[in-house]
Amino acid sequence: MTENDRRLIKPLEDQNIYVHDTCSLNVQFQGDAPDVKWYKNGQEIYPSQKYRLVQHGNEQTLLIDDCQLIHDQAYYSLRL
């Protein structure tokens, strides 16, 4: 499968999360999921206790633990 064949079949969706919940942002690709980088307000997100990056089959997921209104309300995106 070429890079051009990797189509996003389930894009990111807006979510409403309660304080202290874990937020799960996931996307799904046609075929195996490519390596992606996640961003919060344009700044790259790195794995930590707060952020977990999970790839499984054709899905990529960003998990945000212990969500806080002030700290975590943001624009999240990903890039190949």
mmCIF file of N, CA and C in Angstrom:
data_model
loop_
_atom_site.group_PDB
_atom_site.id
_atom_site.type_symbol
_atom_site.label_atom_id
_atom_site.label_comp_id
_atom_site.label_asym_id
_atom_site.label_seq_id
_atom_site.Cartn_x
_atom_site.Cartn_y
_atom_site.Cartn_z
ATOM 1 N N MET A 1 0.849 -1.173 0.000
ATOM 2 C CA MET A 1 0.000 0.000 0.000
ATOM 3 C C MET A 1 0.894 1.235 0.000
ATOM 4 N N THR A 2 0.643 2.159 -0.883
ATOM 5 C CA THR A 2 1.440 3.375 -0.963
ATOM 6 C C THR A 2 0.886 4.425 -0.008
ATOM 7 N N GLU A 3 1.675 5.481 0.200
ATOM 8 C CA GLU A 3 1.256 6.572 1.087
ATOM 9 C C GLU A 3 -0.068 7.179 0.614
ATOM 10 N N ASN A 4 -0.242 7.284 -0.700
ATOM 11 C CA ASN A 4 -1.472 7.863 -1.243
ATOM 12 C C ASN A 4 -2.689 6.976 -1.024
ATOM 13 N N ASP A 5 -2.474 5.672 -0.791
ATOM 14 C CA ASP A 5 -3.581 4.742 -0.576
ATOM 15 C C ASP A 5 -4.093 4.753 0.864
ATOM 16 N N ARG A 6 -3.392 5.425 1.754
ATOM 17 C CA ARG A 6 -3.787 5.443 3.173
ATOM 18 C C ARG A 6 -4.838 6.522 3.386
ATOM 19 N N ARG A 7 -6.056 6.138 3.226
ATOM 20 C CA ARG A 7 -7.145 7.089 3.399
ATOM 21 C C ARG A 7 -7.687 7.029 4.812
ATOM 22 N N LEU A 8 -8.015 8.193 5.303
ATOM 23 C CA LEU A 8 -8.643 8.308 6.610
ATOM 24 C C LEU A 8 -10.110 7.932 6.441
ATOM 25 N N ILE A 9 -10.544 6.870 7.116
ATOM 26 C CA ILE A 9 -11.943 6.454 6.984
ATOM 27 C C ILE A 9 -12.773 6.815 8.217
ATOM 28 N N LYS A 10 -12.106 7.181 9.321
ATOM 29 C CA LYS A 10 -12.811 7.694 10.501
ATOM 30 C C LYS A 10 -11.979 8.843 11.060
ATOM 31 N N PRO A 11 -12.353 10.088 10.769
ATOM 32 C CA PRO A 11 -11.573 11.238 11.237
ATOM 33 C C PRO A 11 -11.829 11.546 12.713
ATOM 34 N N LEU A 12 -11.056 12.485 13.244
ATOM 35 C CA LEU A 12 -11.271 12.954 14.613
ATOM 36 C C LEU A 12 -12.648 13.590 14.727
ATOM 37 N N GLU A 13 -13.249 13.443 15.895
ATOM 38 C CA GLU A 13 -14.557 14.040 16.155
ATOM 39 C C GLU A 13 -14.473 14.899 17.408
ATOM 40 N N ASP A 14 -15.249 15.980 17.452
ATOM 41 C CA ASP A 14 -15.335 16.798 18.655
ATOM 42 C C ASP A 14 -15.892 15.949 19.788
ATOM 43 N N GLN A 15 -15.414 16.226 21.002
ATOM 44 C CA GLN A 15 -15.874 15.454 22.157
ATOM 45 C C GLN A 15 -16.114 16.373 23.341
ATOM 46 N N ASN A 16 -17.030 15.975 24.187
ATOM 47 C CA ASN A 16 -17.256 16.617 25.477
ATOM 48 C C ASN A 16 -16.866 15.610 26.541
ATOM 49 N N ILE A 17 -15.973 16.005 27.414
ATOM 50 C CA ILE A 17 -15.418 15.109 28.431
ATOM 51 C C ILE A 17 -15.611 15.741 29.807
ATOM 52 N N TYR A 18 -15.875 14.920 30.795
ATOM 53 C CA TYR A 18 -15.962 15.400 32.170
ATOM 54 C C TYR A 18 -14.567 15.528 32.777
ATOM 55 N N VAL A 19 -14.438 16.476 33.699
ATOM 56 C CA VAL A 19 -13.171 16.668 34.409
ATOM 57 C C VAL A 19 -12.770 15.360 35.078
ATOM 58 N N HIS A 20 -11.503 15.039 35.012
ATOM 59 C CA HIS A 20 -10.862 13.836 35.576
ATOM 60 C C HIS A 20 -11.093 12.573 34.749
ATOM 61 N N ASP A 21 -11.903 12.650 33.687
ATOM 62 C CA ASP A 21 -12.081 11.492 32.808
ATOM 63 C C ASP A 21 -10.865 11.312 31.907
ATOM 64 N N THR A 22 -10.788 10.154 31.264
ATOM 65 C CA THR A 22 -9.790 9.912 30.226
ATOM 66 C C THR A 22 -10.458 10.163 28.882
ATOM 67 N N CYS A 23 -9.827 10.980 28.078
ATOM 68 C CA CYS A 23 -10.322 11.286 26.738
ATOM 69 C C CYS A 23 -9.626 10.371 25.741
ATOM 70 N N SER A 24 -10.380 9.816 24.830
ATOM 71 C CA SER A 24 -9.842 8.936 23.794
ATOM 72 C C SER A 24 -10.130 9.547 22.427
ATOM 73 N N LEU A 25 -9.073 10.020 21.762
ATOM 74 C CA LEU A 25 -9.196 10.572 20.415
ATOM 75 C C LEU A 25 -8.650 9.538 19.453
ATOM 76 N N ASN A 26 -9.491 9.049 18.558
ATOM 77 C CA ASN A 26 -8.976 8.025 17.648
ATOM 78 C C ASN A 26 -9.415 8.275 16.219
ATOM 79 N N VAL A 27 -8.557 7.810 15.322
ATOM 80 C CA VAL A 27 -8.813 7.874 13.889
ATOM 81 C C VAL A 27 -8.586 6.489 13.318
ATOM 82 N N GLN A 28 -9.168 6.259 12.169
ATOM 83 C CA GLN A 28 -9.046 4.943 11.536
ATOM 84 C C GLN A 28 -8.683 5.150 10.067
ATOM 85 N N PHE A 29 -7.731 4.341 9.598
ATOM 86 C CA PHE A 29 -7.253 4.417 8.223
ATOM 87 C C PHE A 29 -7.668 3.184 7.440
ATOM 88 N N GLN A 30 -7.689 3.316 6.131
ATOM 89 C CA GLN A 30 -7.851 2.148 5.268
ATOM 90 C C GLN A 30 -6.508 1.435 5.287
ATOM 91 N N GLY A 31 -6.499 0.151 5.599
ATOM 92 C CA GLY A 31 -5.241 -0.587 5.721
ATOM 93 C C GLY A 31 -4.577 -0.277 7.044
ATOM 94 N N ASP A 32 -3.326 -0.708 7.200
ATOM 95 C CA ASP A 32 -2.604 -0.465 8.448
ATOM 96 C C ASP A 32 -2.419 1.027 8.678
ATOM 97 N N ALA A 33 -2.526 1.432 9.936
ATOM 98 C CA ALA A 33 -2.356 2.841 10.282
ATOM 99 C C ALA A 33 -0.901 3.245 10.095
ATOM 100 N N PRO A 34 -0.669 4.376 9.455
ATOM 101 C CA PRO A 34 0.701 4.864 9.319
ATOM 102 C C PRO A 34 1.174 5.465 10.637
ATOM 103 N N ASP A 35 2.468 5.692 10.754
ATOM 104 C CA ASP A 35 2.988 6.406 11.914
ATOM 105 C C ASP A 35 2.503 7.850 11.822
ATOM 106 N N VAL A 36 2.023 8.364 12.922
ATOM 107 C CA VAL A 36 1.527 9.740 12.943
ATOM 108 C C VAL A 36 2.143 10.476 14.123
ATOM 109 N N LYS A 37 2.053 11.798 14.077
ATOM 110 C CA LYS A 37 2.430 12.649 15.201
ATOM 111 C C LYS A 37 1.173 13.398 15.617
ATOM 112 N N TRP A 38 0.948 13.445 16.926
ATOM 113 C CA TRP A 38 -0.208 14.140 17.478
ATOM 114 C C TRP A 38 0.216 15.529 17.939
ATOM 115 N N TYR A 39 -0.728 16.486 17.839
ATOM 116 C CA TYR A 39 -0.448 17.872 18.199
ATOM 117 C C TYR A 39 -1.582 18.442 19.041
ATOM 118 N N LYS A 40 -1.197 19.303 19.967
ATOM 119 C CA LYS A 40 -2.155 20.045 20.789
ATOM 120 C C LYS A 40 -1.891 21.519 20.524
ATOM 121 N N ASN A 41 -2.856 22.204 19.941
ATOM 122 C CA ASN A 41 -2.683 23.611 19.561
ATOM 123 C C ASN A 41 -1.391 23.835 18.782
ATOM 124 N N GLY A 42 -1.060 22.903 17.888
ATOM 125 C CA GLY A 42 0.110 23.040 17.027
ATOM 126 C C GLY A 42 1.424 22.570 17.622
ATOM 127 N N GLN A 43 1.434 22.171 18.898
ATOM 128 C CA GLN A 43 2.650 21.700 19.564
ATOM 129 C C GLN A 43 2.622 20.178 19.635
ATOM 130 N N GLU A 44 3.739 19.545 19.228
ATOM 131 C CA GLU A 44 3.769 18.083 19.211
ATOM 132 C C GLU A 44 3.590 17.509 20.615
ATOM 133 N N ILE A 45 2.825 16.433 20.701
ATOM 134 C CA ILE A 45 2.582 15.725 21.958
ATOM 135 C C ILE A 45 3.502 14.514 22.016
ATOM 136 N N TYR A 46 4.161 14.338 23.152
ATOM 137 C CA TYR A 46 5.042 13.191 23.364
ATOM 138 C C TYR A 46 4.444 12.291 24.444
ATOM 139 N N PRO A 47 4.684 10.986 24.361
ATOM 140 C CA PRO A 47 4.157 10.075 25.385
ATOM 141 C C PRO A 47 4.628 10.480 26.785
ATOM 142 N N SER A 48 3.727 10.383 27.745
ATOM 143 C CA SER A 48 4.023 10.734 29.139
ATOM 144 C C SER A 48 2.955 10.091 30.017
ATOM 145 N N GLN A 49 2.978 10.418 31.310
ATOM 146 C CA GLN A 49 1.915 9.920 32.189
ATOM 147 C C GLN A 49 0.566 10.503 31.778
ATOM 148 N N LYS A 50 0.576 11.694 31.220
ATOM 149 C CA LYS A 50 -0.644 12.384 30.805
ATOM 150 C C LYS A 50 -1.156 11.889 29.450
ATOM 151 N N TYR A 51 -0.229 11.667 28.505
ATOM 152 C CA TYR A 51 -0.592 11.318 27.125
ATOM 153 C C TYR A 51 -0.077 9.939 26.749
ATOM 154 N N ARG A 52 -0.983 9.099 26.250
ATOM 155 C CA ARG A 52 -0.586 7.775 25.745
ATOM 156 C C ARG A 52 -0.948 7.698 24.266
ATOM 157 N N LEU A 53 0.016 7.254 23.455
ATOM 158 C CA LEU A 53 -0.178 7.117 22.017
ATOM 159 C C LEU A 53 -0.259 5.632 21.706
ATOM 160 N N VAL A 54 -1.371 5.211 21.118
ATOM 161 C CA VAL A 54 -1.612 3.788 20.879
ATOM 162 C C VAL A 54 -1.894 3.562 19.396
ATOM 163 N N GLN A 55 -1.207 2.573 18.823
ATOM 164 C CA GLN A 55 -1.482 2.161 17.448
ATOM 165 C C GLN A 55 -1.893 0.700 17.485
ATOM 166 N N HIS A 56 -3.032 0.394 16.851
ATOM 167 C CA HIS A 56 -3.512 -0.987 16.802
ATOM 168 C C HIS A 56 -4.184 -1.210 15.451
ATOM 169 N N GLY A 57 -3.566 -2.048 14.628
ATOM 170 C CA GLY A 57 -4.133 -2.324 13.307
ATOM 171 C C GLY A 57 -4.249 -1.066 12.482
ATOM 172 N N ASN A 58 -5.481 -0.720 12.109
ATOM 173 C CA ASN A 58 -5.673 0.467 11.281
ATOM 174 C C ASN A 58 -6.113 1.690 12.084
ATOM 175 N N GLU A 59 -5.959 1.639 13.409
ATOM 176 C CA GLU A 59 -6.362 2.758 14.267
ATOM 177 C C GLU A 59 -5.168 3.388 14.971
ATOM 178 N N GLN A 60 -5.244 4.704 15.129
ATOM 179 C CA GLN A 60 -4.306 5.472 15.943
ATOM 180 C C GLN A 60 -5.140 6.164 17.009
ATOM 181 N N THR A 61 -4.684 6.102 18.262
ATOM 182 C CA THR A 61 -5.444 6.679 19.369
ATOM 183 C C THR A 61 -4.537 7.505 20.261
ATOM 184 N N LEU A 62 -5.041 8.663 20.670
ATOM 185 C CA LEU A 62 -4.393 9.489 21.679
ATOM 186 C C LEU A 62 -5.274 9.426 22.917
ATOM 187 N N LEU A 63 -4.715 8.958 24.034
ATOM 188 C CA LEU A 63 -5.429 8.910 25.311
ATOM 189 C C LEU A 63 -4.890 10.026 26.199
ATOM 190 N N ILE A 64 -5.793 10.824 26.735
ATOM 191 C CA ILE A 64 -5.422 11.928 27.621
ATOM 192 C C ILE A 64 -6.010 11.614 28.984
ATOM 193 N N ASP A 65 -5.141 11.329 29.946
ATOM 194 C CA ASP A 65 -5.597 10.944 31.283
ATOM 195 C C ASP A 65 -5.880 12.161 32.152
ATOM 196 N N ASP A 66 -6.821 12.006 33.084
ATOM 197 C CA ASP A 66 -7.164 13.024 34.076
ATOM 198 C C ASP A 66 -7.386 14.393 33.429
ATOM 199 N N CYS A 67 -8.348 14.470 32.533
ATOM 200 C CA CYS A 67 -8.607 15.711 31.797
ATOM 201 C C CYS A 67 -8.969 16.859 32.736
ATOM 202 N N GLN A 68 -8.427 18.020 32.433
ATOM 203 C CA GLN A 68 -8.680 19.244 33.182
ATOM 204 C C GLN A 68 -9.163 20.311 32.206
ATOM 205 N N LEU A 69 -10.204 21.041 32.572
ATOM 206 C CA LEU A 69 -10.815 22.022 31.683
ATOM 207 C C LEU A 69 -9.802 23.052 31.184
ATOM 208 N N ILE A 70 -9.083 23.668 32.071
ATOM 209 C CA ILE A 70 -8.151 24.735 31.693
ATOM 210 C C ILE A 70 -6.988 24.186 30.876
ATOM 211 N N HIS A 71 -6.416 23.079 31.303
ATOM 212 C CA HIS A 71 -5.197 22.548 30.685
ATOM 213 C C HIS A 71 -5.461 21.782 29.388
ATOM 214 N N ASP A 72 -6.539 21.061 29.295
ATOM 215 C CA ASP A 72 -6.719 20.123 28.184
ATOM 216 C C ASP A 72 -7.711 20.561 27.113
ATOM 217 N N GLN A 73 -8.473 21.613 27.359
ATOM 218 C CA GLN A 73 -9.365 22.108 26.317
ATOM 219 C C GLN A 73 -8.500 22.748 25.245
ATOM 220 N N ALA A 74 -8.479 22.138 24.037
ATOM 221 C CA ALA A 74 -7.549 22.582 23.003
ATOM 222 C C ALA A 74 -7.964 22.027 21.649
ATOM 223 N N TYR A 75 -7.205 22.414 20.630
ATOM 224 C CA TYR A 75 -7.375 21.878 19.284
ATOM 225 C C TYR A 75 -6.348 20.769 19.108
ATOM 226 N N TYR A 76 -6.806 19.536 18.939
ATOM 227 C CA TYR A 76 -5.926 18.382 18.747
ATOM 228 C C TYR A 76 -5.958 17.969 17.282
ATOM 229 N N SER A 77 -4.790 17.597 16.769
ATOM 230 C CA SER A 77 -4.696 17.173 15.373
ATOM 231 C C SER A 77 -3.593 16.137 15.240
ATOM 232 N N LEU A 78 -3.514 15.527 14.072
ATOM 233 C CA LEU A 78 -2.426 14.592 13.804
ATOM 234 C C LEU A 78 -1.948 14.785 12.383
ATOM 235 N N ARG A 79 -0.692 14.406 12.165
ATOM 236 C CA ARG A 79 -0.071 14.506 10.836
ATOM 237 C C ARG A 79 0.691 13.233 10.553
ATOM 238 N N LEU A 80 0.707 12.859 9.278
ATOM 239 C CA LEU A 80 1.487 11.693 8.848
ATOM 240 C C LEU A 80 2.952 12.043 8.858
#
